[in-house]
Amino acid sequence: MGKFTGVLLASDFDNTIVDTASSFRGGAEMPAPSARTLEALDYFMKNGGRFTVATGRALASFARLAGGVPMNAPSVLCNGAALYDFAAGEYLDTNFLNEAAHRRVQAVLDRHPAVAVEAYHIGNTIHAVQANEITRHHEHITHVSVTEAPSLLEVPAPLGKLMFEGSHGELEEIGAYLRSQPWAEEYELIFSDPTLLEMTARGANKGGMVRRLAARLGISMAHVYCAGDEANDLSMLRAAAEGFAPANCTAVVRESGATVVSDAAHDALADIVEILDKRYL
């Protein structure tokens, strides 16, 4: 037992736990979590708290990073499409895209030849259709190779998420088209970056999976705290007893009412643990 027993802290990874923006822009190696951040998370967990990462990354792109982040609860992957236990090496919960998504999204690609899609198989493979410069840059930064496919119809199911890669204007056009379809309610659409539009099954968002994780752990949502910097984090920031955001967060996150702490390059997670340390005496 400790002061944080019955408390869950879930944090986005990119640009929240670590500053990855500079890596994405310039191709530099991704930094490791700072010593202060690691010490704060160790303190939180040693005093009974449960900590996890809730990321848009799939297993293939987060697996190599997971060992560098101390966690004692299963991780939310693919923007909430999956809950994965790294200690056990298995999925605990999933919410996959339906089979129709392959056909529907391929029809979009046929009309937008400059836009790529990365398809995240629930296994350890990422497929790419119409790979472009954004795909290649993403591949370089994540150090995960994509397997190219001539059509989404040839990519095996099940898929945790699909990620459109292209100019922001073209992705906005695609998003508007998808939301106008009679089957739009079957899916979630969210920007995780101006050049990345992510598509998951309805209900597959970070907030929904954090709720399911808290229930699995027997933790009340009144003691669940979340941190994130982008629009794809809003669902969990709103679900939490209090949402936190690094100072480098997007305008939509800042305007959501999240409590803003230091930026990702200056130990945002450590600031959050310090706030919780004063709250739980």
Short mmCIF file of N, CA and C in Angstrom, two decimals, residues 178-275:
data_model
loop_
_atom_site.label_atom_id
_atom_site.label_comp_id
_atom_site.label_asym_id
_atom_site.label_seq_id
_atom_site.Cartn_x
_atom_site.Cartn_y
_atom_site.Cartn_z
N LEU A 178 -15.32 10.88 -45.69
CA LEU A 178 -15.61 9.70 -44.86
C LEU A 178 -16.74 9.99 -43.88
N ARG A 179 -16.74 11.19 -43.31
CA ARG A 179 -17.78 11.54 -42.34
C ARG A 179 -19.15 11.72 -42.99
N SER A 180 -19.17 11.90 -44.29
CA SER A 180 -20.44 12.11 -45.00
C SER A 180 -21.10 10.80 -45.44
N GLN A 181 -20.41 9.69 -45.27
CA GLN A 181 -20.92 8.41 -45.76
C GLN A 181 -21.97 7.81 -44.81
N PRO A 182 -22.88 7.02 -45.32
CA PRO A 182 -23.92 6.43 -44.47
C PRO A 182 -23.37 5.48 -43.41
N TRP A 183 -22.15 4.99 -43.63
CA TRP A 183 -21.53 4.08 -42.67
C TRP A 183 -20.51 4.79 -41.76
N ALA A 184 -20.52 6.12 -41.78
CA ALA A 184 -19.52 6.90 -41.04
C ALA A 184 -19.49 6.57 -39.55
N GLU A 185 -20.66 6.23 -38.98
CA GLU A 185 -20.73 5.96 -37.54
C GLU A 185 -20.00 4.68 -37.13
N GLU A 186 -19.53 3.93 -38.11
CA GLU A 186 -18.79 2.69 -37.79
C GLU A 186 -17.34 2.97 -37.42
N TYR A 187 -16.89 4.23 -37.59
CA TYR A 187 -15.47 4.53 -37.43
C TYR A 187 -15.21 5.79 -36.61
N GLU A 188 -13.98 5.86 -36.11
CA GLU A 188 -13.45 7.07 -35.47
C GLU A 188 -12.41 7.66 -36.41
N LEU A 189 -12.40 8.98 -36.57
CA LEU A 189 -11.39 9.68 -37.36
C LEU A 189 -10.78 10.77 -36.51
N ILE A 190 -9.45 10.82 -36.47
CA ILE A 190 -8.80 11.83 -35.65
C ILE A 190 -7.42 12.14 -36.22
N PHE A 191 -7.04 13.41 -36.19
CA PHE A 191 -5.69 13.81 -36.58
C PHE A 191 -4.74 13.58 -35.40
N SER A 192 -3.62 12.90 -35.65
CA SER A 192 -2.58 12.78 -34.63
C SER A 192 -1.40 13.69 -34.98
N ASP A 193 -1.50 14.33 -36.15
CA ASP A 193 -0.50 15.27 -36.67
C ASP A 193 -1.17 15.90 -37.90
N PRO A 194 -0.77 17.10 -38.29
CA PRO A 194 -1.40 17.70 -39.47
C PRO A 194 -1.32 16.85 -40.73
N THR A 195 -0.31 15.97 -40.81
CA THR A 195 -0.16 15.12 -42.00
C THR A 195 -0.58 13.68 -41.77
N LEU A 196 -1.19 13.40 -40.61
CA LEU A 196 -1.59 12.03 -40.27
C LEU A 196 -3.04 12.01 -39.79
N LEU A 197 -3.89 11.31 -40.53
CA LEU A 197 -5.30 11.16 -40.17
C LEU A 197 -5.55 9.69 -39.85
N GLU A 198 -5.95 9.40 -38.63
CA GLU A 198 -6.07 8.02 -38.18
C GLU A 198 -7.53 7.57 -38.14
N MET A 199 -7.73 6.33 -38.53
CA MET A 199 -9.08 5.74 -38.60
C MET A 199 -9.09 4.45 -37.78
N THR A 200 -10.00 4.38 -36.82
CA THR A 200 -10.16 3.19 -36.00
C THR A 200 -11.64 2.83 -35.96
N ALA A 201 -11.94 1.70 -35.37
CA ALA A 201 -13.34 1.29 -35.21
C ALA A 201 -14.05 2.22 -34.23
N ARG A 202 -15.35 2.38 -34.38
CA ARG A 202 -16.14 3.19 -33.45
C ARG A 202 -15.90 2.72 -32.03
N GLY A 203 -15.60 3.65 -31.14
CA GLY A 203 -15.32 3.31 -29.75
C GLY A 203 -13.87 3.01 -29.48
N ALA A 204 -13.07 2.84 -30.55
CA ALA A 204 -11.64 2.58 -30.38
C ALA A 204 -10.91 3.90 -30.30
N ASN A 205 -10.92 4.48 -29.11
CA ASN A 205 -10.17 5.70 -28.86
C ASN A 205 -9.48 5.56 -27.52
N LYS A 206 -8.57 6.46 -27.23
CA LYS A 206 -7.79 6.33 -26.00
C LYS A 206 -8.66 6.40 -24.75
N GLY A 207 -9.65 7.29 -24.78
CA GLY A 207 -10.52 7.41 -23.62
C GLY A 207 -11.28 6.14 -23.33
N GLY A 208 -11.82 5.52 -24.38
CA GLY A 208 -12.58 4.30 -24.19
C GLY A 208 -11.73 3.17 -23.63
N MET A 209 -10.51 3.02 -24.15
CA MET A 209 -9.66 1.92 -23.67
C MET A 209 -9.08 2.21 -22.29
N VAL A 210 -8.83 3.48 -21.97
CA VAL A 210 -8.39 3.80 -20.61
C VAL A 210 -9.48 3.45 -19.60
N ARG A 211 -10.73 3.72 -19.96
CA ARG A 211 -11.85 3.33 -19.09
C ARG A 211 -11.87 1.81 -18.87
N ARG A 212 -11.66 1.06 -19.95
CA ARG A 212 -11.68 -0.40 -19.84
C ARG A 212 -10.49 -0.89 -19.02
N LEU A 213 -9.35 -0.22 -19.16
CA LEU A 213 -8.19 -0.58 -18.36
C LEU A 213 -8.45 -0.30 -16.88
N ALA A 214 -9.01 0.87 -16.58
CA ALA A 214 -9.30 1.21 -15.18
C ALA A 214 -10.25 0.19 -14.57
N ALA A 215 -11.27 -0.22 -15.32
CA ALA A 215 -12.21 -1.22 -14.81
C ALA A 215 -11.49 -2.55 -14.56
N ARG A 216 -10.60 -2.90 -15.47
CA ARG A 216 -9.83 -4.15 -15.32
C ARG A 216 -8.97 -4.12 -14.06
N LEU A 217 -8.43 -2.93 -13.75
CA LEU A 217 -7.57 -2.77 -12.58
C LEU A 217 -8.34 -2.49 -11.30
N GLY A 218 -9.66 -2.29 -11.41
CA GLY A 218 -10.47 -1.98 -10.24
C GLY A 218 -10.24 -0.58 -9.72
N ILE A 219 -9.93 0.35 -10.63
CA ILE A 219 -9.65 1.73 -10.25
C ILE A 219 -10.79 2.64 -10.71
N SER A 220 -11.30 3.45 -9.79
CA SER A 220 -12.37 4.39 -10.11
C SER A 220 -11.85 5.48 -11.05
N MET A 221 -12.71 5.91 -11.99
CA MET A 221 -12.32 6.99 -12.89
C MET A 221 -12.08 8.30 -12.13
N ALA A 222 -12.54 8.38 -10.90
CA ALA A 222 -12.28 9.56 -10.08
C ALA A 222 -10.80 9.66 -9.70
N HIS A 223 -10.05 8.57 -9.93
CA HIS A 223 -8.62 8.56 -9.61
C HIS A 223 -7.78 8.17 -10.83
N VAL A 224 -8.31 8.50 -12.00
CA VAL A 224 -7.58 8.26 -13.25
C VAL A 224 -7.14 9.61 -13.82
N TYR A 225 -5.87 9.73 -14.14
CA TYR A 225 -5.30 10.96 -14.69
C TYR A 225 -4.62 10.62 -16.02
N CYS A 226 -4.78 11.52 -16.99
CA CYS A 226 -4.23 11.27 -18.31
C CYS A 226 -3.46 12.50 -18.80
N ALA A 227 -2.49 12.23 -19.68
CA ALA A 227 -1.68 13.31 -20.23
C ALA A 227 -1.49 13.10 -21.73
N GLY A 228 -1.57 14.20 -22.49
CA GLY A 228 -1.37 14.10 -23.93
C GLY A 228 -1.31 15.47 -24.57
N ASP A 229 -0.82 15.49 -25.81
CA ASP A 229 -0.57 16.77 -26.47
C ASP A 229 -1.38 17.01 -27.74
N GLU A 230 -2.03 15.97 -28.28
CA GLU A 230 -2.66 16.09 -29.59
C GLU A 230 -4.16 15.80 -29.53
N ALA A 231 -4.82 16.04 -30.67
CA ALA A 231 -6.27 15.83 -30.75
C ALA A 231 -6.66 14.38 -30.45
N ASN A 232 -5.80 13.42 -30.80
CA ASN A 232 -6.14 12.02 -30.52
C ASN A 232 -6.07 11.68 -29.03
N ASP A 233 -5.62 12.64 -28.21
CA ASP A 233 -5.58 12.43 -26.76
C ASP A 233 -6.81 12.99 -26.05
N LEU A 234 -7.62 13.77 -26.77
CA LEU A 234 -8.73 14.46 -26.13
C LEU A 234 -9.70 13.52 -25.43
N SER A 235 -9.98 12.36 -26.03
CA SER A 235 -10.96 11.46 -25.43
C SER A 235 -10.52 11.00 -24.05
N MET A 236 -9.22 10.76 -23.87
CA MET A 236 -8.79 10.32 -22.53
C MET A 236 -8.61 11.50 -21.58
N LEU A 237 -8.25 12.66 -22.10
CA LEU A 237 -8.14 13.84 -21.24
C LEU A 237 -9.51 14.19 -20.65
N ARG A 238 -10.55 14.02 -21.47
CA ARG A 238 -11.91 14.33 -21.01
C ARG A 238 -12.46 13.24 -20.09
N ALA A 239 -12.01 12.01 -20.28
CA ALA A 239 -12.49 10.91 -19.44
C ALA A 239 -11.86 10.93 -18.06
N ALA A 240 -10.70 11.53 -17.95
CA ALA A 240 -9.93 11.51 -16.70
C ALA A 240 -10.52 12.44 -15.63
N ALA A 241 -10.17 12.16 -14.38
CA ALA A 241 -10.53 13.07 -13.30
C ALA A 241 -9.89 14.43 -13.56
N GLU A 242 -8.70 14.41 -14.13
CA GLU A 242 -8.04 15.63 -14.58
C GLU A 242 -7.12 15.27 -15.74
N GLY A 243 -7.21 16.05 -16.80
CA GLY A 243 -6.32 15.85 -17.94
C GLY A 243 -5.18 16.84 -17.87
N PHE A 244 -3.99 16.37 -18.24
CA PHE A 244 -2.81 17.22 -18.24
C PHE A 244 -2.25 17.30 -19.65
N ALA A 245 -1.58 18.40 -19.96
CA ALA A 245 -0.98 18.56 -21.28
C ALA A 245 0.36 19.26 -21.16
N PRO A 246 1.35 18.80 -21.93
CA PRO A 246 2.63 19.51 -21.95
C PRO A 246 2.45 20.86 -22.63
N ALA A 247 3.33 21.80 -22.33
CA ALA A 247 3.19 23.15 -22.87
C ALA A 247 3.30 23.19 -24.39
N ASN A 248 3.85 22.15 -24.99
CA ASN A 248 3.96 22.09 -26.45
C ASN A 248 2.69 21.53 -27.12
N CYS A 249 1.61 21.39 -26.36
CA CYS A 249 0.38 20.79 -26.90
C CYS A 249 -0.24 21.66 -27.98
N THR A 250 -1.10 21.05 -28.78
CA THR A 250 -1.81 21.77 -29.82
C THR A 250 -2.86 22.69 -29.21
N ALA A 251 -3.33 23.64 -30.02
CA ALA A 251 -4.32 24.60 -29.53
C ALA A 251 -5.60 23.91 -29.07
N VAL A 252 -6.03 22.88 -29.79
CA VAL A 252 -7.28 22.21 -29.44
C VAL A 252 -7.17 21.53 -28.07
N VAL A 253 -5.99 21.05 -27.72
CA VAL A 253 -5.80 20.44 -26.40
C VAL A 253 -5.77 21.52 -25.33
N ARG A 254 -5.06 22.61 -25.60
CA ARG A 254 -4.98 23.71 -24.63
C ARG A 254 -6.38 24.27 -24.35
N GLU A 255 -7.18 24.36 -25.40
CA GLU A 255 -8.53 24.92 -25.26
C GLU A 255 -9.51 23.94 -24.61
N SER A 256 -9.11 22.68 -24.46
CA SER A 256 -10.00 21.67 -23.87
C SER A 256 -10.13 21.81 -22.36
N GLY A 257 -9.27 22.62 -21.77
CA GLY A 257 -9.30 22.78 -20.31
C GLY A 257 -8.30 21.92 -19.58
N ALA A 258 -7.43 21.23 -20.31
CA ALA A 258 -6.40 20.42 -19.68
C ALA A 258 -5.46 21.32 -18.87
N THR A 259 -4.93 20.77 -17.78
CA THR A 259 -3.95 21.49 -16.97
C THR A 259 -2.61 21.43 -17.67
N VAL A 260 -2.06 22.59 -18.02
CA VAL A 260 -0.82 22.65 -18.79
C VAL A 260 0.38 22.67 -17.84
N VAL A 261 1.34 21.79 -18.11
CA VAL A 261 2.57 21.71 -17.31
C VAL A 261 3.75 22.03 -18.23
N SER A 262 4.97 21.67 -17.83
CA SER A 262 6.14 21.93 -18.66
C SER A 262 6.03 21.20 -19.98
N ASP A 263 6.83 21.61 -20.96
CA ASP A 263 6.79 20.93 -22.24
C ASP A 263 7.49 19.57 -22.15
N ALA A 264 7.35 18.80 -23.22
CA ALA A 264 7.88 17.43 -23.21
C ALA A 264 9.39 17.40 -23.05
N ALA A 265 10.07 18.44 -23.49
CA ALA A 265 11.53 18.49 -23.38
C ALA A 265 11.97 18.86 -21.97
N HIS A 266 11.03 19.27 -21.13
CA HIS A 266 11.37 19.68 -19.78
C HIS A 266 10.51 18.96 -18.74
N ASP A 267 10.38 17.65 -18.92
CA ASP A 267 9.87 16.74 -17.88
C ASP A 267 8.41 16.96 -17.51
N ALA A 268 7.54 17.00 -18.49
CA ALA A 268 6.11 17.18 -18.23
C ALA A 268 5.58 16.13 -17.26
N LEU A 269 5.97 14.86 -17.44
CA LEU A 269 5.46 13.80 -16.56
C LEU A 269 5.92 13.99 -15.12
N ALA A 270 7.12 14.47 -14.93
CA ALA A 270 7.61 14.72 -13.56
C ALA A 270 6.78 15.81 -12.90
N ASP A 271 6.41 16.83 -13.65
CA ASP A 271 5.55 17.89 -13.11
C ASP A 271 4.21 17.31 -12.67
N ILE A 272 3.66 16.40 -13.47
CA ILE A 272 2.36 15.81 -13.15
C ILE A 272 2.45 14.99 -11.86
N VAL A 273 3.50 14.21 -11.73
CA VAL A 273 3.66 13.40 -10.51
C VAL A 273 3.80 14.31 -9.30
N GLU A 274 4.48 15.44 -9.44
CA GLU A 274 4.61 16.38 -8.32
C GLU A 274 3.25 16.94 -7.92
N ILE A 275 2.39 17.22 -8.90
CA ILE A 275 1.04 17.71 -8.60
C ILE A 275 0.25 16.64 -7.85
#
